[in-house]
Amino acid sequence: AMKLNVFVTIDPERWEHRDLIAGIFMEVAEEKEFQNYKRLGIGVQLYFRDARAHVEQLMEWGKRRGTQFGIRPVKGAYHDLEKLWAEQDGRESPVWKYQDETDIAYEDITALIIENEQLFTTIAIASHNPRSTSHGIAHARAKGVMHKVEFQFLYGMGDPLKPAVVEMGGIERDYVPFGELITSLAYMIRRIQESTQGSALMRMSVKGLNPGELLKDPRERQRERLAAEAASQMVLTAPAMPWWL
């Protein structure tokens, strides 16, 4: 990779492997041979409840290393499986329970990353969610660092967003998975599931949801969910009416 000046990003997807892989990444990047190589990066899964602490740890390491590195914030693709694996192991689930919690964490942590852009060679915001992408653009423009922030989309997904990103001065990159057939099929199934969720871009493009709904602040969505849960709880706990009334 160094001979060809190629950018290499390591993506530790599963929570139980994350710290081990990140530790190896940091240790190798500190070796004399790679100490000054800036085209090394790491992916961070922001649907993990401890993702902010993990990103802060990486940033502190970057300061000590003294050389910029790449970072690729994603939301994560194994939400249900992470909950299942945790249940099987008898431990607490490492992922946020609700989508609004994941979306809030994604916005907060990508804002933290952009605010500390001097630590990074590139910041690759990988999301097909219009609100998350718009949030990243707004923060990058406010910070004046659109030139070092990439907006990445899986090939064939997020197509309505791509021209808008470029028009606003962003760098847009498509990525394509490859590998063994069985692994690729599993990846494809996860992406199909993602595309059929209520908040997904495919639903937006097919049903034509209005921009206000698509760009709604996840904190507002969270308030609406909590209010609905509270109202439901009030109904459940209301005293039973006498049968003769």
mmCIF file of C-alpha atoms in Angstrom:
data_model
loop_
_atom_site.group_PDB
_atom_site.id
_atom_site.type_symbol
_atom_site.label_atom_id
_atom_site.label_comp_id
_atom_site.label_asym_id
_atom_site.label_seq_id
_atom_site.Cartn_x
_atom_site.Cartn_y
_atom_site.Cartn_z
ATOM 1 C CA ALA A 1 0.000 0.000 0.000
ATOM 2 C CA MET A 2 2.818 2.420 0.851
ATOM 3 C CA LYS A 3 4.623 1.677 -2.409
ATOM 4 C CA LEU A 4 1.475 2.522 -4.373
ATOM 5 C CA ASN A 5 0.402 5.324 -1.984
ATOM 6 C CA VAL A 6 -2.909 3.537 -1.441
ATOM 7 C CA PHE A 7 -5.266 4.427 1.421
ATOM 8 C CA VAL A 8 -6.016 1.453 3.691
ATOM 9 C CA THR A 9 -8.939 1.545 6.126
ATOM 10 C CA ILE A 10 -9.441 -1.183 8.714
ATOM 11 C CA ASP A 11 -13.083 -1.731 9.663
ATOM 12 C CA PRO A 12 -13.620 -3.679 12.925
ATOM 13 C CA GLU A 13 -17.355 -4.296 12.629
ATOM 14 C CA ARG A 14 -18.233 -6.573 15.557
ATOM 15 C CA TRP A 15 -18.156 -5.174 19.090
ATOM 16 C CA GLU A 16 -16.368 -8.184 20.589
ATOM 17 C CA HIS A 17 -13.520 -7.777 18.077
ATOM 18 C CA ARG A 18 -13.400 -3.985 17.972
ATOM 19 C CA ASP A 19 -10.938 -3.222 20.761
ATOM 20 C CA LEU A 20 -8.583 -6.017 19.725
ATOM 21 C CA ILE A 21 -8.514 -4.880 16.087
ATOM 22 C CA ALA A 22 -8.209 -1.208 17.025
ATOM 23 C CA GLY A 23 -5.346 -2.077 19.365
ATOM 24 C CA ILE A 24 -3.512 -3.932 16.602
ATOM 25 C CA PHE A 25 -4.142 -1.028 14.216
ATOM 26 C CA MET A 26 -2.650 1.498 16.638
ATOM 27 C CA GLU A 27 0.316 -0.708 17.516
ATOM 28 C CA VAL A 28 1.211 -1.380 13.879
ATOM 29 C CA ALA A 29 0.740 2.293 12.910
ATOM 30 C CA GLU A 30 3.265 3.279 15.587
ATOM 31 C CA GLU A 31 5.993 1.033 14.163
ATOM 32 C CA LYS A 32 8.880 2.926 12.645
ATOM 33 C CA GLU A 33 8.018 1.735 9.126
ATOM 34 C CA PHE A 34 4.505 3.189 9.298
ATOM 35 C CA GLN A 35 4.915 5.996 11.836
ATOM 36 C CA ASN A 36 4.680 8.806 9.284
ATOM 37 C CA TYR A 37 2.272 7.204 6.839
ATOM 38 C CA LYS A 38 -0.928 9.263 6.757
ATOM 39 C CA ARG A 39 -2.952 7.026 4.462
ATOM 40 C CA LEU A 40 -4.016 4.605 7.181
ATOM 41 C CA GLY A 41 -7.542 4.734 8.535
ATOM 42 C CA ILE A 42 -10.008 2.990 10.799
ATOM 43 C CA GLY A 43 -13.772 2.587 10.764
ATOM 44 C CA VAL A 44 -15.869 3.344 13.846
ATOM 45 C CA GLN A 45 -19.338 1.897 14.444
ATOM 46 C CA LEU A 46 -21.402 4.585 16.132
ATOM 47 C CA TYR A 47 -24.405 2.456 17.100
ATOM 48 C CA PHE A 48 -22.293 1.098 19.971
ATOM 49 C CA ARG A 49 -23.241 2.806 23.222
ATOM 50 C CA ASP A 50 -19.573 3.329 24.118
ATOM 51 C CA ALA A 51 -18.646 4.665 20.659
ATOM 52 C CA ARG A 52 -17.843 8.185 21.868
ATOM 53 C CA ALA A 53 -15.309 6.909 24.396
ATOM 54 C CA HIS A 54 -13.787 4.699 21.687
ATOM 55 C CA VAL A 55 -13.442 7.644 19.271
ATOM 56 C CA GLU A 56 -11.951 9.839 22.004
ATOM 57 C CA GLN A 57 -9.402 7.094 22.703
ATOM 58 C CA LEU A 58 -8.449 7.019 19.017
ATOM 59 C CA MET A 59 -8.084 10.799 18.959
ATOM 60 C CA GLU A 60 -5.813 10.761 22.018
ATOM 61 C CA TRP A 61 -3.725 8.084 20.343
ATOM 62 C CA GLY A 62 -3.528 10.197 17.179
ATOM 63 C CA LYS A 63 -2.191 13.119 19.175
ATOM 64 C CA ARG A 64 0.523 10.920 20.710
ATOM 65 C CA ARG A 65 1.457 9.374 17.361
ATOM 66 C CA GLY A 66 1.803 12.821 15.846
ATOM 67 C CA THR A 67 0.703 11.770 12.344
ATOM 68 C CA GLN A 68 -2.731 12.222 10.843
ATOM 69 C CA PHE A 69 -4.861 9.152 10.130
ATOM 70 C CA GLY A 70 -8.185 8.524 8.438
ATOM 71 C CA ILE A 71 -11.458 7.851 10.235
ATOM 72 C CA ARG A 72 -14.682 6.452 8.804
ATOM 73 C CA PRO A 73 -17.764 6.879 11.011
ATOM 74 C CA VAL A 74 -20.621 4.511 10.130
ATOM 75 C CA LYS A 75 -23.739 3.589 12.070
ATOM 76 C CA GLY A 76 -23.250 -0.180 11.929
ATOM 77 C CA ALA A 77 -24.806 -3.111 10.081
ATOM 78 C CA TYR A 78 -25.274 -5.833 12.715
ATOM 79 C CA HIS A 79 -27.783 -4.254 15.113
ATOM 80 C CA ASP A 80 -30.033 -7.276 15.634
ATOM 81 C CA LEU A 81 -27.126 -9.727 15.577
ATOM 82 C CA GLU A 82 -25.181 -7.711 18.168
ATOM 83 C CA LYS A 83 -28.196 -7.921 20.489
ATOM 84 C CA LEU A 84 -28.489 -11.664 19.837
ATOM 85 C CA TRP A 85 -24.781 -12.323 20.422
ATOM 86 C CA ALA A 86 -24.898 -10.349 23.664
ATOM 87 C CA GLU A 87 -27.925 -12.302 24.857
ATOM 88 C CA GLN A 88 -26.177 -15.594 24.057
ATOM 89 C CA ASP A 89 -23.103 -14.477 26.019
ATOM 90 C CA GLY A 90 -25.192 -13.251 28.965
ATOM 91 C CA ARG A 91 -24.020 -9.653 28.661
ATOM 92 C CA GLU A 92 -25.694 -6.321 28.091
ATOM 93 C CA SER A 93 -26.340 -5.354 24.489
ATOM 94 C CA PRO A 94 -23.585 -3.012 23.232
ATOM 95 C CA VAL A 95 -25.839 -1.221 20.739
ATOM 96 C CA TRP A 96 -28.416 1.507 21.211
ATOM 97 C CA LYS A 97 -31.945 0.138 21.391
ATOM 98 C CA TYR A 98 -33.709 2.750 19.265
ATOM 99 C CA GLN A 99 -32.893 4.278 15.887
ATOM 100 C CA ASP A 100 -33.215 7.829 17.223
ATOM 101 C CA GLU A 101 -30.517 7.045 19.821
ATOM 102 C CA THR A 102 -28.165 5.817 17.097
ATOM 103 C CA ASP A 103 -28.890 8.859 14.928
ATOM 104 C CA ILE A 104 -28.246 11.260 17.828
ATOM 105 C CA ALA A 105 -24.972 9.515 18.631
ATOM 106 C CA TYR A 106 -23.944 9.643 14.974
ATOM 107 C CA GLU A 107 -24.528 13.388 14.782
ATOM 108 C CA ASP A 108 -22.802 14.125 18.084
ATOM 109 C CA ILE A 109 -19.725 12.017 17.339
ATOM 110 C CA THR A 110 -19.296 13.108 13.711
ATOM 111 C CA ALA A 111 -19.486 16.713 14.957
ATOM 112 C CA LEU A 112 -16.746 15.886 17.486
ATOM 113 C CA ILE A 113 -14.619 14.340 14.744
ATOM 114 C CA ILE A 114 -15.047 17.319 12.395
ATOM 115 C CA GLU A 115 -14.275 19.734 15.227
ATOM 116 C CA ASN A 116 -10.936 17.894 15.663
ATOM 117 C CA GLU A 117 -10.269 17.607 11.926
ATOM 118 C CA GLN A 118 -6.596 18.495 12.356
ATOM 119 C CA LEU A 119 -6.017 14.936 13.609
ATOM 120 C CA PHE A 120 -7.293 13.319 10.419
ATOM 121 C CA THR A 121 -6.108 12.877 6.853
ATOM 122 C CA THR A 122 -9.692 12.309 5.735
ATOM 123 C CA ILE A 123 -13.059 11.973 7.415
ATOM 124 C CA ALA A 124 -15.302 9.542 5.532
ATOM 125 C CA ILE A 125 -18.940 9.990 6.511
ATOM 126 C CA ALA A 126 -20.686 6.816 5.375
ATOM 127 C CA SER A 127 -24.477 7.046 5.647
ATOM 128 C CA HIS A 128 -27.476 6.747 3.332
ATOM 129 C CA ASN A 129 -29.615 8.802 5.696
ATOM 130 C CA PRO A 130 -30.424 12.285 4.292
ATOM 131 C CA ARG A 131 -30.417 13.926 7.735
ATOM 132 C CA SER A 132 -27.067 12.392 8.750
ATOM 133 C CA THR A 133 -25.468 13.376 5.442
ATOM 134 C CA SER A 134 -26.866 16.920 5.651
ATOM 135 C CA HIS A 135 -25.646 17.244 9.228
ATOM 136 C CA GLY A 136 -22.139 16.238 8.143
ATOM 137 C CA ILE A 137 -22.163 18.740 5.262
ATOM 138 C CA ALA A 138 -23.344 21.550 7.541
ATOM 139 C CA HIS A 139 -20.609 20.925 10.100
ATOM 140 C CA ALA A 140 -17.880 20.481 7.479
ATOM 141 C CA ARG A 141 -18.862 23.738 5.743
ATOM 142 C CA ALA A 142 -19.042 25.621 9.032
ATOM 143 C CA LYS A 143 -15.566 24.372 9.917
ATOM 144 C CA GLY A 144 -14.247 25.077 6.410
ATOM 145 C CA VAL A 145 -13.043 21.509 5.837
ATOM 146 C CA MET A 146 -15.221 20.228 2.996
ATOM 147 C CA HIS A 147 -11.998 19.446 1.117
ATOM 148 C CA LYS A 148 -11.054 16.682 3.585
ATOM 149 C CA VAL A 149 -14.490 15.171 4.258
ATOM 150 C CA GLU A 150 -15.752 12.395 1.984
ATOM 151 C CA PHE A 151 -19.394 11.325 1.789
ATOM 152 C CA GLN A 152 -19.456 7.626 0.996
ATOM 153 C CA PHE A 153 -22.342 5.572 -0.378
ATOM 154 C CA LEU A 154 -22.734 1.928 -1.237
ATOM 155 C CA TYR A 155 -22.881 1.586 -5.022
ATOM 156 C CA GLY A 156 -26.537 1.633 -6.064
ATOM 157 C CA MET A 157 -27.798 3.192 -2.829
ATOM 158 C CA GLY A 158 -28.282 6.825 -1.916
ATOM 159 C CA ASP A 159 -28.320 7.900 -5.564
ATOM 160 C CA PRO A 160 -30.701 10.850 -4.995
ATOM 161 C CA LEU A 161 -28.251 12.304 -2.458
ATOM 162 C CA LYS A 162 -25.067 12.037 -4.485
ATOM 163 C CA PRO A 163 -25.589 14.974 -6.914
ATOM 164 C CA ALA A 164 -26.626 17.189 -3.997
ATOM 165 C CA VAL A 165 -23.426 16.356 -2.120
ATOM 166 C CA VAL A 166 -21.299 17.262 -5.158
ATOM 167 C CA GLU A 167 -23.302 20.451 -5.824
ATOM 168 C CA MET A 168 -22.587 21.592 -2.271
ATOM 169 C CA GLY A 169 -18.854 21.127 -2.773
ATOM 170 C CA GLY A 170 -18.554 17.700 -1.178
ATOM 171 C CA ILE A 171 -16.424 14.746 -2.229
ATOM 172 C CA GLU A 172 -18.651 11.761 -3.046
ATOM 173 C CA ARG A 173 -17.309 8.224 -3.244
ATOM 174 C CA ASP A 174 -19.106 4.976 -4.047
ATOM 175 C CA TYR A 175 -17.842 1.780 -2.488
ATOM 176 C CA VAL A 176 -18.397 -1.778 -3.693
ATOM 177 C CA PRO A 177 -18.144 -4.897 -1.506
ATOM 178 C CA PHE A 178 -16.373 -7.966 -2.826
ATOM 179 C CA GLY A 179 -15.438 -11.375 -1.479
ATOM 180 C CA GLU A 180 -16.760 -14.909 -1.098
ATOM 181 C CA LEU A 181 -20.270 -15.577 -2.428
ATOM 182 C CA ILE A 182 -21.810 -16.583 0.934
ATOM 183 C CA THR A 183 -20.348 -13.539 2.673
ATOM 184 C CA SER A 184 -21.537 -11.300 -0.145
ATOM 185 C CA LEU A 185 -25.068 -12.709 0.038
ATOM 186 C CA ALA A 186 -25.200 -12.067 3.785
ATOM 187 C CA TYR A 187 -24.029 -8.495 3.171
ATOM 188 C CA MET A 188 -26.659 -8.014 0.477
ATOM 189 C CA ILE A 189 -29.438 -9.276 2.776
ATOM 190 C CA ARG A 190 -28.405 -6.813 5.504
ATOM 191 C CA ARG A 191 -28.507 -3.961 3.012
ATOM 192 C CA ILE A 192 -31.944 -5.028 1.739
ATOM 193 C CA GLN A 193 -33.170 -5.012 5.333
ATOM 194 C CA GLU A 194 -31.688 -1.545 5.815
ATOM 195 C CA SER A 195 -33.390 -0.310 2.662
ATOM 196 C CA THR A 196 -36.841 -1.454 3.795
ATOM 197 C CA GLN A 197 -36.738 0.156 7.230
ATOM 198 C CA GLY A 198 -39.098 3.060 7.872
ATOM 199 C CA SER A 199 -36.325 5.664 7.896
ATOM 200 C CA ALA A 200 -34.494 4.299 4.871
ATOM 201 C CA LEU A 201 -33.700 6.191 1.685
ATOM 202 C CA MET A 202 -35.553 3.640 -0.454
ATOM 203 C CA ARG A 203 -38.776 4.388 1.415
ATOM 204 C CA MET A 204 -38.129 8.080 0.880
ATOM 205 C CA SER A 205 -37.651 7.745 -2.863
ATOM 206 C CA VAL A 206 -40.642 5.440 -3.369
ATOM 207 C CA LYS A 207 -43.154 7.182 -1.114
ATOM 208 C CA GLY A 208 -41.910 10.730 -1.632
ATOM 209 C CA LEU A 209 -41.747 11.804 1.998
ATOM 210 C CA ASN A 210 -41.544 15.552 2.468
ATOM 211 C CA PRO A 211 -38.151 17.143 3.234
ATOM 212 C CA GLY A 212 -39.280 18.241 6.691
ATOM 213 C CA GLU A 213 -39.909 14.638 7.696
ATOM 214 C CA LEU A 214 -36.693 13.369 6.116
ATOM 215 C CA LEU A 215 -34.569 16.022 7.804
ATOM 216 C CA LYS A 216 -36.280 15.954 11.186
ATOM 217 C CA ASP A 217 -33.897 16.245 14.118
ATOM 218 C CA PRO A 218 -33.510 12.805 15.744
ATOM 219 C CA ARG A 219 -33.837 14.533 19.121
ATOM 220 C CA GLU A 220 -37.337 15.559 18.111
ATOM 221 C CA ARG A 221 -38.053 11.985 17.051
ATOM 222 C CA GLN A 222 -36.806 10.828 20.425
ATOM 223 C CA ARG A 223 -39.081 13.283 22.254
ATOM 224 C CA GLU A 224 -42.041 12.028 20.220
ATOM 225 C CA ARG A 225 -41.189 8.401 21.017
ATOM 226 C CA LEU A 226 -40.785 9.086 24.739
ATOM 227 C CA ALA A 227 -44.066 10.996 24.824
ATOM 228 C CA ALA A 228 -45.851 8.118 23.080
ATOM 229 C CA GLU A 229 -44.311 5.616 25.510
ATOM 230 C CA ALA A 230 -45.369 7.738 28.484
ATOM 231 C CA ALA A 231 -48.920 8.012 27.147
ATOM 232 C CA SER A 232 -49.046 4.260 26.599
ATOM 233 C CA GLN A 233 -47.798 3.623 30.128
ATOM 234 C CA MET A 234 -50.519 5.888 31.533
ATOM 235 C CA VAL A 235 -53.154 3.837 29.730
ATOM 236 C CA LEU A 236 -51.680 0.566 30.987
ATOM 237 C CA THR A 237 -51.535 1.722 34.610
ATOM 238 C CA ALA A 238 -54.992 3.370 34.719
ATOM 239 C CA PRO A 239 -57.321 1.752 37.283
ATOM 240 C CA ALA A 240 -59.877 -0.632 35.868
ATOM 241 C CA MET A 241 -63.388 0.733 35.530
ATOM 242 C CA PRO A 242 -66.104 -1.045 37.560
ATOM 243 C CA TRP A 243 -68.053 -3.454 35.418
ATOM 244 C CA TRP A 244 -71.336 -1.679 36.049
ATOM 245 C CA LEU A 245 -70.195 1.662 34.642
#
